[in-house]
Coordinates of C-alpha atoms and ligand atoms in Angstrom, one line a residue:
M517 CA 108.3 8.6 22.6
E518 CA 109.7 5.9 20.4
D519 CA 108.5 5.7 16.9
L520 CA 106.1 2.7 17.2
D521 CA 106.2 1.9 13.5
K522 CA 110.0 1.8 13.5
L523 CA 109.9 -0.4 16.7
K524 CA 107.4 -2.7 15.1
S525 CA 109.5 -3.1 11.9
D526 CA 112.7 -3.6 14.0
L527 CA 111.1 -6.3 16.2
S528 CA 109.4 -7.9 13.2
A529 CA 112.7 -8.1 11.4
L530 CA 114.3 -9.8 14.5
I531 CA 111.5 -12.3 14.6
V532 CA 111.4 -13.2 11.0
G533 CA 115.2 -13.4 10.9
A534 CA 115.4 -15.8 13.8
A535 CA 117.1 -18.9 12.4
D536 CA 116.1 -21.3 15.1
L537 CA 114.1 -21.5 18.4
A538 CA 117.0 -20.1 20.5
G539 CA 117.2 -17.1 18.2
L540 CA 113.4 -16.6 18.4
E541 CA 113.6 -16.7 22.2
A542 CA 116.2 -14.0 22.1
A543 CA 113.8 -11.9 20.0
R544 CA 111.0 -12.6 22.4
I545 CA 113.1 -11.3 25.3
E546 CA 114.1 -8.3 23.3
A547 CA 110.5 -7.4 22.8
L548 CA 108.5 -8.7 25.7
G549 CA 111.1 -9.8 28.4
R550 CA 111.3 -8.2 31.7
N551 CA 113.3 -5.3 30.3
G552 CA 112.0 -5.8 26.7
R553 CA 111.3 -2.7 24.6
I554 CA 107.5 -3.2 24.6
T555 CA 107.6 -3.9 28.3
Q556 CA 109.5 -0.6 28.9
L557 CA 106.8 1.2 27.0
L558 CA 104.0 -0.3 29.0
K559 CA 106.0 0.6 32.2
G560 CA 106.2 4.2 31.1
L561 CA 102.3 4.5 31.0
G562 CA 102.3 5.1 34.7
Q563 CA 103.9 8.5 34.3
M564 CA 101.4 9.8 31.8
D565 CA 98.3 11.7 32.5
A566 CA 95.0 9.9 32.1
E567 CA 94.1 11.1 28.6
A568 CA 97.6 10.3 27.1
R569 CA 97.7 7.0 29.0
R570 CA 94.4 5.8 27.5
E571 CA 95.6 6.6 23.9
A572 CA 99.1 5.3 24.2
G573 CA 97.9 2.2 26.2
Q574 CA 95.7 1.2 23.3
K575 CA 98.5 1.5 20.8
F576 CA 101.0 -0.3 22.9
N577 CA 98.6 -3.1 23.4
V578 CA 98.0 -3.4 19.8
L579 CA 101.7 -3.5 19.2
K580 CA 102.2 -6.1 22.0
N581 CA 99.5 -8.4 20.5
E582 CA 100.9 -8.1 17.0
I583 CA 104.4 -8.9 18.1
G584 CA 103.0 -11.8 20.2
A585 CA 101.2 -13.2 17.2
A586 CA 104.4 -12.8 15.0
L587 CA 106.4 -14.7 17.6
D588 CA 103.8 -17.5 17.7
A589 CA 103.7 -17.8 13.9
R590 CA 107.5 -17.9 13.6
K591 CA 107.7 -20.5 16.4
A592 CA 105.2 -22.8 14.6
Q593 CA 107.3 -22.3 11.4
L594 CA 110.6 -23.2 13.0
E595 CA 109.1 -26.2 14.8
D596 CA 107.6 -27.6 11.6
S597 CA 111.0 -27.1 9.8
T598 CA 112.8 -28.9 12.7
I599 CA 110.5 -31.9 12.3
D600 CA 110.8 -31.8 8.5
A601 CA 114.6 -31.8 8.9
R602 CA 114.5 -34.7 11.3
L603 CA 112.1 -36.6 9.0
A604 CA 114.5 -36.0 6.0
A605 CA 117.5 -37.0 8.1
E606 CA 116.2 -40.1 9.9
K607 CA 115.4 -42.7 7.3
I608 CA 114.3 -46.1 8.5
D609 CA 115.7 -48.9 6.3
I610 CA 112.8 -51.4 6.4
T611 CA 114.8 -53.8 4.3
L612 CA 117.1 -54.6 7.2
P613 CA 116.5 -58.1 8.8
P614 CA 114.9 -57.9 12.3
R615 CA 117.1 -58.6 15.3
S616 CA 116.2 -62.1 16.5
Q617 CA 114.3 -62.4 19.7
R618 CA 115.8 -64.7 22.4
S619 CA 113.0 -66.5 24.3
G620 CA 113.7 -68.4 27.5
R621 CA 112.9 -72.1 27.6
I622 CA 111.0 -74.1 30.3
H623 CA 113.3 -76.7 32.0
P624 CA 112.1 -80.3 31.4
I625 CA 111.6 -80.8 35.1
S626 CA 109.3 -77.8 35.4
Q627 CA 107.5 -79.0 32.2
T628 CA 107.2 -82.6 33.4
M629 CA 105.8 -81.3 36.8
D630 CA 103.3 -79.1 35.0
E631 CA 102.2 -82.0 32.8
V632 CA 101.7 -84.3 35.8
I633 CA 99.8 -81.6 37.7
A634 CA 97.6 -80.9 34.6
I635 CA 96.7 -84.5 34.1
F636 CA 95.9 -85.2 37.7
G637 CA 94.2 -81.8 38.0
E638 CA 91.7 -82.8 35.4
M639 CA 91.0 -85.9 37.4
G640 CA 90.1 -83.7 40.4
F641 CA 93.3 -83.8 42.4
T642 CA 94.5 -80.7 44.1
V643 CA 98.2 -79.9 44.9
A644 CA 99.5 -80.2 48.4
E645 CA 102.9 -79.2 49.7
G646 CA 105.2 -79.9 52.6
P647 CA 108.6 -78.8 54.0
D648 CA 111.9 -80.1 52.5
I649 CA 113.3 -80.3 56.0
E650 CA 111.3 -83.0 57.7
E651 CA 110.8 -84.7 61.1
D652 CA 111.6 -88.4 61.5
W653 CA 107.9 -89.0 62.4
Y654 CA 106.5 -87.7 59.1
N655 CA 109.3 -89.1 56.8
F656 CA 109.4 -92.5 58.4
T657 CA 107.6 -93.5 61.6
A658 CA 104.0 -92.4 60.7
L659 CA 104.5 -94.1 57.3
N660 CA 104.9 -97.4 59.2
I661 CA 108.8 -97.3 58.9
P662 CA 109.7 -97.6 62.5
P663 CA 113.4 -97.0 63.7
E664 CA 114.5 -100.6 63.2
H665 CA 112.7 -101.1 59.9
P666 CA 115.1 -102.3 57.1
A667 CA 113.4 -99.9 54.6
R668 CA 115.2 -97.0 56.5
Q669 CA 118.6 -98.3 55.3
N670 CA 117.5 -98.0 51.6
H671 CA 116.8 -94.3 52.0
D672 CA 120.4 -93.0 52.4
T673 CA 119.1 -90.2 54.5
F674 CA 120.8 -86.7 54.9
Y675 CA 120.4 -86.0 58.7
L676 CA 120.8 -82.4 60.0
D677 CA 122.5 -81.4 63.3
A678 CA 119.2 -80.1 64.7
E679 CA 116.7 -82.2 66.5
K680 CA 112.9 -82.1 67.0
N681 CA 110.8 -84.2 69.3
G682 CA 113.9 -86.2 70.3
A683 CA 114.9 -87.2 66.7
P684 CA 117.3 -85.5 64.3
L685 CA 115.7 -83.5 61.5
L686 CA 116.4 -84.6 58.0
L687 CA 116.0 -83.8 54.3
R688 CA 112.9 -85.7 53.2
T689 CA 113.8 -88.8 51.3
H690 CA 110.5 -88.9 49.5
T691 CA 107.3 -86.9 49.1
S692 CA 105.3 -89.4 51.2
P693 CA 105.5 -87.3 54.3
V694 CA 103.1 -84.9 52.6
Q695 CA 100.5 -87.7 52.8
I696 CA 100.8 -87.8 56.6
R697 CA 100.6 -84.0 56.9
T698 CA 97.5 -83.8 54.6
M699 CA 95.7 -86.6 56.5
Q700 CA 96.4 -85.0 59.8
N701 CA 95.3 -81.6 58.7
T702 CA 92.3 -82.3 56.4
K703 CA 89.2 -84.5 56.9
P704 CA 88.6 -87.1 54.2
P705 CA 87.6 -87.4 51.4
L706 CA 91.1 -86.5 50.1
R707 CA 92.4 -86.4 46.6
I708 CA 95.8 -84.7 46.4
I709 CA 99.1 -84.8 44.6
A710 CA 102.3 -83.5 46.2
P711 CA 105.1 -82.6 43.8
G712 CA 108.4 -81.4 45.3
R713 CA 112.1 -81.9 45.9
T714 CA 113.5 -84.9 47.7
Y715 CA 117.0 -85.8 48.8
R716 CA 119.1 -89.0 49.2
C717 CA 122.9 -89.4 49.6
D718 CA 123.4 -90.9 46.2
H719 CA 125.1 -89.7 43.0
D720 CA 125.6 -91.4 39.6
A721 CA 124.2 -91.3 36.1
T722 CA 120.8 -92.3 37.3
H723 CA 120.8 -90.8 40.9
S724 CA 121.2 -87.2 42.1
P725 CA 121.5 -86.1 45.8
M726 CA 118.5 -83.8 45.1
F727 CA 115.6 -84.9 42.8
H728 CA 111.9 -84.5 42.4
Q729 CA 109.0 -86.8 43.1
V730 CA 105.3 -86.4 42.9
E731 CA 103.1 -88.2 45.4
G732 CA 99.4 -89.0 45.1
L733 CA 96.8 -89.8 47.7
V734 CA 93.1 -90.7 47.6
I735 CA 91.1 -91.4 50.7
D736 CA 87.4 -92.1 50.7
E737 CA 84.9 -94.5 52.1
A738 CA 84.7 -96.8 49.0
T739 CA 88.0 -96.3 47.1
H740 CA 89.4 -99.6 46.1
M741 CA 92.1 -101.1 44.0
G742 CA 90.1 -100.8 40.8
H743 CA 90.2 -97.0 41.2
L744 CA 94.0 -97.1 41.8
K745 CA 94.4 -99.1 38.6
G746 CA 92.1 -96.9 36.5
C747 CA 93.6 -93.7 37.8
L748 CA 97.2 -94.8 37.1
V749 CA 96.5 -96.4 33.7
D750 CA 94.8 -93.2 32.5
F751 CA 97.7 -91.1 33.9
C752 CA 100.4 -93.3 32.2
R753 CA 98.6 -93.1 28.8
A754 CA 97.9 -89.4 29.0
F755 CA 101.5 -88.6 30.2
F756 CA 103.2 -90.6 27.5
G757 CA 100.6 -89.6 24.9
I758 CA 100.0 -93.2 23.8
D759 CA 96.3 -94.3 24.0
D760 CA 96.9 -98.0 24.1
L761 CA 100.1 -98.0 26.1
P762 CA 100.4 -101.4 27.9
V763 CA 100.4 -100.8 31.7
R764 CA 101.2 -103.7 34.2
F765 CA 100.7 -103.9 38.0
R766 CA 103.4 -106.0 39.6
P767 CA 103.1 -107.0 43.3
S768 CA 105.6 -105.3 45.5
Y769 CA 106.2 -104.1 49.0
F770 CA 106.1 -100.7 50.7
P771 CA 105.6 -100.3 54.4
F772 CA 103.0 -97.6 53.9
T773 CA 100.8 -99.6 51.5
E774 CA 99.1 -103.0 51.7
P775 CA 98.8 -104.5 49.1
S776 CA 101.5 -102.7 47.1
A777 CA 102.1 -102.6 43.4
E778 CA 104.8 -101.3 41.2
V779 CA 103.6 -100.0 37.8
D780 CA 105.4 -100.9 34.6
I781 CA 104.8 -99.6 31.1
G782 CA 105.3 -101.6 28.0
C783 CA 108.4 -100.9 25.8
S784 CA 110.9 -102.3 23.4
F785 CA 114.7 -102.3 23.8
A786 CA 115.2 -103.6 20.3
G787 CA 118.6 -102.6 18.7
G788 CA 119.6 -100.8 21.9
T789 CA 116.9 -98.2 21.3
L790 CA 114.2 -97.7 23.9
T791 CA 110.7 -97.4 22.4
I792 CA 107.8 -96.8 24.8
G793 CA 104.6 -98.5 24.0
A794 CA 106.0 -101.0 21.7
G795 CA 107.4 -104.6 22.0
E796 CA 107.7 -107.1 24.8
G797 CA 109.7 -105.3 27.5
W798 CA 108.6 -103.5 30.6
L799 CA 109.9 -100.5 32.4
E800 CA 109.1 -99.7 36.0
I801 CA 107.8 -96.1 36.4
L802 CA 106.1 -95.8 39.8
G803 CA 105.2 -97.3 43.2
S804 CA 101.6 -97.5 44.5
G805 CA 99.3 -99.4 46.8
M806 CA 96.2 -99.3 49.1
V807 CA 97.1 -97.1 52.1
N808 CA 98.1 -99.3 55.0
P809 CA 95.4 -99.1 57.7
K810 CA 98.3 -98.6 60.2
V811 CA 99.2 -95.3 58.4
L812 CA 95.5 -94.2 58.5
E813 CA 95.4 -94.8 62.2
N814 CA 98.7 -93.0 62.8
C815 CA 97.0 -89.9 61.2
G816 CA 93.8 -90.3 63.4
I817 CA 91.7 -91.6 60.5
D818 CA 89.3 -94.4 61.3
S819 CA 90.5 -97.3 59.1
T820 CA 87.2 -99.2 59.5
K821 CA 85.5 -96.3 57.7
Y822 CA 88.1 -95.0 55.3
Q823 CA 90.4 -96.5 52.8
G824 CA 92.3 -95.3 49.7
F825 CA 95.3 -95.5 47.6
A826 CA 98.6 -93.8 47.2
F827 CA 101.4 -93.6 44.6
G828 CA 104.8 -92.0 44.1
M829 CA 107.0 -91.5 41.1
G830 CA 110.3 -89.8 40.2
I831 CA 109.9 -86.7 38.0
E832 CA 113.4 -87.0 36.5
R833 CA 112.8 -90.6 35.7
I834 CA 109.6 -90.1 33.8
A835 CA 111.0 -87.0 32.1
M836 CA 114.0 -89.0 30.9
L837 CA 111.8 -91.7 29.6
K838 CA 109.4 -89.4 27.8
Y839 CA 111.9 -87.0 26.3
G840 CA 114.9 -89.3 25.7
I841 CA 117.3 -87.6 28.1
P842 CA 120.1 -90.1 28.7
D843 CA 121.9 -88.7 31.8
L844 CA 120.2 -87.5 34.9
R845 CA 123.1 -85.2 35.9
T846 CA 122.5 -83.0 32.9
F847 CA 119.3 -81.8 34.5
Y848 CA 121.3 -79.7 37.1
E849 CA 124.3 -78.5 35.0
S850 CA 122.6 -75.2 33.9
D851 CA 124.0 -75.5 30.4
V852 CA 122.0 -73.2 28.2
R853 CA 122.8 -75.3 25.1
W854 CA 121.2 -78.3 26.8
L855 CA 118.2 -76.2 27.8
N856 CA 117.8 -74.9 24.3
H857 CA 117.7 -78.4 23.0
Y858 CA 115.6 -80.2 25.7
G859 CA 113.7 -77.2 27.0
F860 CA 110.1 -76.2 26.2
A861 CA 108.2 -73.2 24.9
A862 CA 105.9 -71.8 27.6
L863 CA 102.3 -73.1 28.0
D864 CA 102.9 -76.4 26.2
V865 CA 101.0 -78.8 28.4
P866 CA 99.1 -81.9 27.2
S867 CA 95.6 -82.6 28.4
L868 CA 93.3 -85.4 29.1
V869 CA 90.5 -83.4 27.6
G870 CA 89.7 -84.6 24.1
R871 CA 91.9 -87.7 24.5
A872 CA 90.3 -90.8 23.0
R873 CA 89.9 -93.5 25.6
P874 CA 90.8 -96.9 24.1
Ligands
DAH2083 N1 107.9 -93.2 48.6 C1 108.3 -94.2 47.6 C2 109.7 -94.0 47.2 O1 110.2 -92.9 47.4 C3 107.4 -94.1 46.4 C4 106.0 -94.6 46.7 C5 105.7 -95.8 46.5 C6 105.1 -93.7 47.2 C7 104.4 -96.3 46.9 C8 103.7 -94.1 47.5 C9 103.5 -95.5 47.3 O2 102.8 -93.3 47.9 O3 102.2 -95.9 47.6 O4 110.3 -94.9 46.7

């Protein structure tokens, strides 16, 4: 039988001498691996008689436990020194300047939409939506713009090859068809705004073939022109952030409203600079009116019981005015330098809440 003391000192020397975890693993295999020296001893127990086996078994197990404990202790030592070595080698230089964080910007069109939605949302309006590809009935006829009506010519409509209900489909020229869809699908009272994309065959510094509008519609039993005025005056002042902004209602014509009014805000053009809220000038910003009873009837709403008002405005136009953006085409050029200049940080939306009412 092997000299157990010699075996113990040999294995202990291997363990203590292991320079790293790989060396220690080799020592473990040498001692306790499948063919390790202690393993061999334990395997040999089977050949002994009962008396010798009990005696040797105890000794072998003591040795096995001692060597196991020595392996654990050396492993802990080696791991500690690995971490110590890493800590010593990896020094963080906290005097280095941090890398700058690049944050995205909200596009002025999205920002303006959010602002409009926030302001009307606080007045109790909900958001309604409709399709960009529209039927003639919703875009024109139901809005009291029948086929021969001259207003159709002003819309520069993009027609599609496909037809529905005997008329070509088209890209909606305004958000007003959402009024029709809402009135057909929902019982009054109604109070909705409909932001979205609109399309006209037009392209210059102030027109784009695709642009955005927001539509508004209020239908109730007792809604009158005073409500229209109050609502739009409040909106204009909240949107432009000027509590005493002059707002003017100028008689106009739209087939879907009667009477109709365009809304102007006070401004000055002095010295070639536009200043909103000052001076003697006026700028048109939106169209509005009392919903034409014919439109109510087209949607199956009893015009002797219900009435209301509607309005529509161009998002790009009010964004250009509020944020001093001179050329409409830049909205769609996807120039990151432009967006860094004109874009917005997230969650930066004004509110009616807490605004002083003049
Ligand atoms: N749809 C009109 C346009 O695109 C804007 C408009 C004017 C909408 C008056 C309305 C309204 O709802 O009452 O020019």
